[in-house]
Amino acid sequence: MTEDLENPRRPVPGELTFTSPKGRKPRRHLADMSGAERREAVSALGLPEFRADQVSRHYFARLSDDPASWTDIPAGLRDSLAEALTPPLMTSVRELTTDSGTTRKQLWRLFDGALVESVLMRYPDRVTMCVSSQAGCGMNCPFCATGQAGLTRNLSTAEIVEQVVAGARELARGEVPGGTGRVSNVVFMGMGEPLANYKAVIGAVRRMVDKSPEGLGMSARGITMSTVGLVPRIRELATEGIPVTLAVSLHAPDDELRDTLVPVNTRWKVSEVLDAAWNYTRVTGRRVSIEYALIKDINDQAWRADLLAKRLRGKLVHVNLIPLNPTPGSKWTASRPEDEREFVRRLELGGIAVTVRDTRGREIDGACGQLAAAE
Ligand code: SAH
């Protein structure tokens, strides 16, 4: 457990490839490709381009990965199309459920043995999928279980999309209590730093918002990108024309503490991260969410609440307080209820919109990579 606050390992931000440590890449999949690329891939098989649209419909609209059910395609072609466009990317190692089956965490094994998690959470009015963008994470935040093991590799676009599609399938089949349903929200709050795997993550977001059957037909505002604060990438995200919700994992309003809690802060300071966030609100018109894990006697002092309120005042912002989910062996724990209440009260006094995050899935370590870490 890295708890040496004097000497956090320096993170290595930036792009890596999808190549696994064993030197292989995940198979190229329909969900990695634009519509035009899919048609090219089908032409390369010597088949007419409309077959690409048929397979897209089966995958994104019918959510079917079983070529036997692709009845509008001649039986003799189905397997070769599936082989070329929808190769299997991951297998479920185990699924843990809680909240009477409405919270479901999947542990996936990828082609090279890398493990990642996704969590489905069904609420009365929506279904949220929490997805991973990397196997492991290189950001090294000392309170986060995923951060402790370091980065294994980036996920491909299709490996990210498949997590959402798998949840959509469970809902469509009626396997989640509450009747058949659809995924309405996606949060990049599983394993990994999404903006450190920028290209693949943007590709996945495009597949989510592309109209059905070219993609999943979701609304961009239902997608939340959560980041430690990779400033150049936040600025780039603002230019994509996809107004996803931006969540910044701040966790401290002052550089001195944030340097230790979110080590990438030694590269981009609180003021730079917040400037990039305000630029995002200006360009997209979207309210930014500030994530703040309340850690007992570390970042939950009343003066820090006041400082946070001061730094956020007058902005299109909302604070999401997360009671710390303690990682095994950590000496850190969630704030006392009275300190949490006082923190909320001071933010509200400062005119800041604030909510305390619901801690669903805690019994199944739904918050932060603990199942994969234990495997
Ligand atoms: N790398 C991205 C997204 C993954 S983590 C990011 O840092 O934003 C999603 C959220 O869970 C982040 O706000 C992260 O700081 C928070 N988190 C991680 N470990 C936690 C823990 N043990 N308790 C509470 N929140 C945690």
mmCIF file of C-alpha atoms in Angstrom, residues 129-297:
data_model
loop_
_atom_site.group_PDB
_atom_site.id
_atom_site.type_symbol
_atom_site.label_atom_id
_atom_site.label_comp_id
_atom_site.label_asym_id
_atom_site.label_seq_id
_atom_site.Cartn_x
_atom_site.Cartn_y
_atom_site.Cartn_z
ATOM 1 C CA MET A 129 -22.845 1.691 -16.349
ATOM 2 C CA CYS A 130 -19.496 2.417 -14.702
ATOM 3 C CA VAL A 131 -16.760 1.341 -17.112
ATOM 4 C CA SER A 132 -12.997 0.877 -17.110
ATOM 5 C CA SER A 133 -10.772 2.603 -19.642
ATOM 6 C CA GLN A 134 -7.462 0.964 -18.715
ATOM 7 C CA ALA A 135 -6.302 -2.262 -17.074
ATOM 8 C CA GLY A 136 -4.826 -0.761 -13.909
ATOM 9 C CA CYS A 137 -3.932 2.916 -13.736
ATOM 10 C CA GLY A 138 -0.732 4.946 -13.782
ATOM 11 C CA MET A 139 -1.934 7.909 -11.745
ATOM 12 C CA ASN A 140 -0.966 6.442 -8.372
ATOM 13 C CA CYS A 141 -3.522 8.165 -6.147
ATOM 14 C CA PRO A 142 -2.725 6.657 -2.724
ATOM 15 C CA PHE A 143 -6.369 6.216 -1.598
ATOM 16 C CA CYS A 144 -7.437 4.322 -4.738
ATOM 17 C CA ALA A 145 -7.074 0.539 -4.944
ATOM 18 C CA THR A 146 -6.571 0.545 -8.713
ATOM 19 C CA GLY A 147 -3.723 3.032 -8.397
ATOM 20 C CA GLN A 148 -1.677 0.716 -6.212
ATOM 21 C CA ALA A 149 -0.932 -1.878 -8.867
ATOM 22 C CA GLY A 150 0.129 0.561 -11.593
ATOM 23 C CA LEU A 151 -0.874 0.473 -15.245
ATOM 24 C CA THR A 152 -1.026 -2.762 -17.208
ATOM 25 C CA ARG A 153 -2.292 -1.379 -20.518
ATOM 26 C CA ASN A 154 -4.831 0.788 -22.281
ATOM 27 C CA LEU A 155 -8.102 -0.765 -23.382
ATOM 28 C CA SER A 156 -9.119 -0.582 -27.015
ATOM 29 C CA THR A 157 -12.263 1.290 -28.034
ATOM 30 C CA ALA A 158 -14.165 -1.964 -28.502
ATOM 31 C CA GLU A 159 -13.053 -3.309 -25.123
ATOM 32 C CA ILE A 160 -14.652 -0.231 -23.550
ATOM 33 C CA VAL A 161 -17.818 -0.360 -25.674
ATOM 34 C CA GLU A 162 -18.259 -4.079 -24.965
ATOM 35 C CA GLN A 163 -18.643 -3.349 -21.237
ATOM 36 C CA VAL A 164 -21.629 -1.125 -22.028
ATOM 37 C CA VAL A 165 -23.068 -3.546 -24.571
ATOM 38 C CA ALA A 166 -22.769 -6.410 -22.073
ATOM 39 C CA GLY A 167 -24.820 -4.413 -19.558
ATOM 40 C CA ALA A 168 -27.320 -3.460 -22.259
ATOM 41 C CA ARG A 169 -27.727 -7.163 -23.089
ATOM 42 C CA GLU A 170 -28.484 -8.080 -19.494
ATOM 43 C CA LEU A 171 -31.125 -5.348 -19.401
ATOM 44 C CA ALA A 172 -32.619 -6.280 -22.762
ATOM 45 C CA ARG A 173 -32.874 -9.919 -21.721
ATOM 46 C CA GLY A 174 -34.704 -8.949 -18.536
ATOM 47 C CA GLU A 175 -31.898 -10.299 -16.326
ATOM 48 C CA VAL A 176 -31.857 -7.188 -14.140
ATOM 49 C CA PRO A 177 -34.816 -6.928 -11.746
ATOM 50 C CA GLY A 178 -37.252 -4.197 -12.816
ATOM 51 C CA GLY A 179 -38.118 -5.479 -16.270
ATOM 52 C CA THR A 180 -36.368 -4.966 -19.569
ATOM 53 C CA GLY A 181 -34.512 -1.687 -19.882
ATOM 54 C CA ARG A 182 -31.734 0.299 -21.522
ATOM 55 C CA VAL A 183 -28.450 1.847 -20.446
ATOM 56 C CA SER A 184 -29.091 5.594 -20.093
ATOM 57 C CA ASN A 185 -25.823 6.709 -18.480
ATOM 58 C CA VAL A 186 -22.157 5.778 -18.693
ATOM 59 C CA VAL A 187 -19.536 6.978 -16.219
ATOM 60 C CA PHE A 188 -15.797 6.542 -16.842
ATOM 61 C CA MET A 189 -15.203 5.857 -13.164
ATOM 62 C CA GLY A 190 -14.055 2.272 -13.280
ATOM 63 C CA MET A 191 -10.393 1.355 -13.546
ATOM 64 C CA GLY A 192 -8.044 3.710 -15.307
ATOM 65 C CA GLU A 193 -7.554 7.350 -16.197
ATOM 66 C CA PRO A 194 -9.729 7.854 -19.294
ATOM 67 C CA LEU A 195 -7.906 10.937 -20.547
ATOM 68 C CA ALA A 196 -4.590 9.041 -20.476
ATOM 69 C CA ASN A 197 -6.157 6.691 -23.076
ATOM 70 C CA TYR A 198 -7.660 9.575 -24.985
ATOM 71 C CA LYS A 199 -8.016 8.228 -28.512
ATOM 72 C CA ALA A 200 -9.650 4.947 -27.566
ATOM 73 C CA VAL A 201 -11.924 6.636 -25.038
ATOM 74 C CA ILE A 202 -13.133 9.260 -27.540
ATOM 75 C CA GLY A 203 -13.754 6.436 -30.009
ATOM 76 C CA ALA A 204 -15.851 4.654 -27.396
ATOM 77 C CA VAL A 205 -17.813 7.829 -26.640
ATOM 78 C CA ARG A 206 -18.488 8.217 -30.377
ATOM 79 C CA ARG A 207 -19.817 4.664 -30.592
ATOM 80 C CA MET A 208 -22.075 5.379 -27.594
ATOM 81 C CA VAL A 209 -23.555 8.550 -29.102
ATOM 82 C CA ASP A 210 -23.615 7.459 -32.773
ATOM 83 C CA LYS A 211 -27.215 6.926 -33.851
ATOM 84 C CA SER A 212 -28.500 3.374 -33.742
ATOM 85 C CA PRO A 213 -27.668 1.091 -35.519
ATOM 86 C CA GLU A 214 -24.280 2.667 -36.256
ATOM 87 C CA GLY A 215 -23.802 3.070 -32.496
ATOM 88 C CA LEU A 216 -25.755 2.852 -29.256
ATOM 89 C CA GLY A 217 -27.691 6.095 -29.777
ATOM 90 C CA MET A 218 -27.079 7.465 -26.286
ATOM 91 C CA SER A 219 -27.160 11.131 -25.294
ATOM 92 C CA ALA A 220 -23.762 12.768 -24.678
ATOM 93 C CA ARG A 221 -25.059 14.398 -21.523
ATOM 94 C CA GLY A 222 -25.612 10.950 -20.066
ATOM 95 C CA ILE A 223 -21.882 10.199 -20.344
ATOM 96 C CA THR A 224 -19.489 11.369 -17.620
ATOM 97 C CA MET A 225 -15.756 11.580 -18.126
ATOM 98 C CA SER A 226 -13.948 11.508 -14.793
ATOM 99 C CA THR A 227 -10.334 12.667 -14.709
ATOM 100 C CA VAL A 228 -7.488 13.372 -12.306
ATOM 101 C CA GLY A 229 -6.993 16.584 -14.291
ATOM 102 C CA LEU A 230 -4.832 16.044 -17.389
ATOM 103 C CA VAL A 231 -5.116 19.676 -18.432
ATOM 104 C CA PRO A 232 -4.196 19.454 -22.150
ATOM 105 C CA ARG A 233 -6.685 16.610 -22.569
ATOM 106 C CA ILE A 234 -9.482 18.481 -20.802
ATOM 107 C CA ARG A 235 -8.885 21.330 -23.238
ATOM 108 C CA GLU A 236 -8.902 18.925 -26.178
ATOM 109 C CA LEU A 237 -12.103 17.288 -24.921
ATOM 110 C CA ALA A 238 -13.804 20.677 -25.091
ATOM 111 C CA THR A 239 -13.127 20.789 -28.851
ATOM 112 C CA GLU A 240 -14.621 17.382 -29.730
ATOM 113 C CA GLY A 241 -18.179 18.614 -30.172
ATOM 114 C CA ILE A 242 -19.485 15.889 -27.863
ATOM 115 C CA PRO A 243 -20.791 17.638 -24.735
ATOM 116 C CA VAL A 244 -20.162 14.861 -22.226
ATOM 117 C CA THR A 245 -20.274 15.714 -18.537
ATOM 118 C CA LEU A 246 -16.820 16.439 -17.132
ATOM 119 C CA ALA A 247 -15.991 15.311 -13.607
ATOM 120 C CA VAL A 248 -12.728 16.470 -12.051
ATOM 121 C CA SER A 249 -11.319 14.412 -9.178
ATOM 122 C CA LEU A 250 -10.113 17.316 -7.076
ATOM 123 C CA HIS A 251 -10.053 15.868 -3.531
ATOM 124 C CA ALA A 252 -8.222 18.923 -2.156
ATOM 125 C CA PRO A 253 -8.542 22.666 -2.822
ATOM 126 C CA ASP A 254 -4.863 23.379 -2.082
ATOM 127 C CA ASP A 255 -1.782 22.240 -3.984
ATOM 128 C CA GLU A 256 0.102 21.138 -0.899
ATOM 129 C CA LEU A 257 -2.392 18.386 -0.058
ATOM 130 C CA ARG A 258 -3.436 17.651 -3.640
ATOM 131 C CA ASP A 259 0.195 16.964 -4.611
ATOM 132 C CA THR A 260 0.000 13.945 -2.296
ATOM 133 C CA LEU A 261 -3.594 12.784 -2.898
ATOM 134 C CA VAL A 262 -3.536 13.159 -6.695
ATOM 135 C CA PRO A 263 0.173 13.031 -7.569
ATOM 136 C CA VAL A 264 -0.354 14.341 -11.124
ATOM 137 C CA ASN A 265 -1.034 17.654 -9.358
ATOM 138 C CA THR A 266 2.745 18.106 -9.229
ATOM 139 C CA ARG A 267 2.473 18.537 -13.031
ATOM 140 C CA TRP A 268 -0.820 20.489 -13.318
ATOM 141 C CA LYS A 269 -1.817 22.590 -10.324
ATOM 142 C CA VAL A 270 -5.290 23.107 -8.884
ATOM 143 C CA SER A 271 -5.627 26.513 -10.555
ATOM 144 C CA GLU A 272 -4.673 25.104 -13.989
ATOM 145 C CA VAL A 273 -7.080 22.188 -13.620
ATOM 146 C CA LEU A 274 -9.912 24.497 -12.588
ATOM 147 C CA ASP A 275 -9.135 26.910 -15.454
ATOM 148 C CA ALA A 276 -9.394 24.010 -17.898
ATOM 149 C CA ALA A 277 -12.700 23.008 -16.260
ATOM 150 C CA TRP A 278 -14.110 26.548 -16.600
ATOM 151 C CA ASN A 279 -13.024 26.573 -20.222
ATOM 152 C CA TYR A 280 -14.969 23.318 -20.618
ATOM 153 C CA THR A 281 -18.128 24.856 -19.149
ATOM 154 C CA ARG A 282 -17.734 27.913 -21.422
ATOM 155 C CA VAL A 283 -17.347 25.873 -24.595
ATOM 156 C CA THR A 284 -19.929 23.173 -23.879
ATOM 157 C CA GLY A 285 -22.398 24.945 -21.586
ATOM 158 C CA ARG A 286 -22.216 21.885 -19.352
ATOM 159 C CA ARG A 287 -21.961 22.031 -15.584
ATOM 160 C CA VAL A 288 -18.718 20.519 -14.307
ATOM 161 C CA SER A 289 -18.742 18.093 -11.433
ATOM 162 C CA ILE A 290 -16.005 18.256 -8.784
ATOM 163 C CA GLU A 291 -15.327 14.891 -7.134
ATOM 164 C CA TYR A 292 -14.113 15.067 -3.547
ATOM 165 C CA ALA A 293 -13.540 11.888 -1.527
ATOM 166 C CA LEU A 294 -13.914 12.821 2.136
ATOM 167 C CA ILE A 295 -11.029 11.282 4.076
ATOM 168 C CA LYS A 296 -11.085 11.530 7.850
ATOM 169 C CA ASP A 297 -8.675 14.174 9.172
#
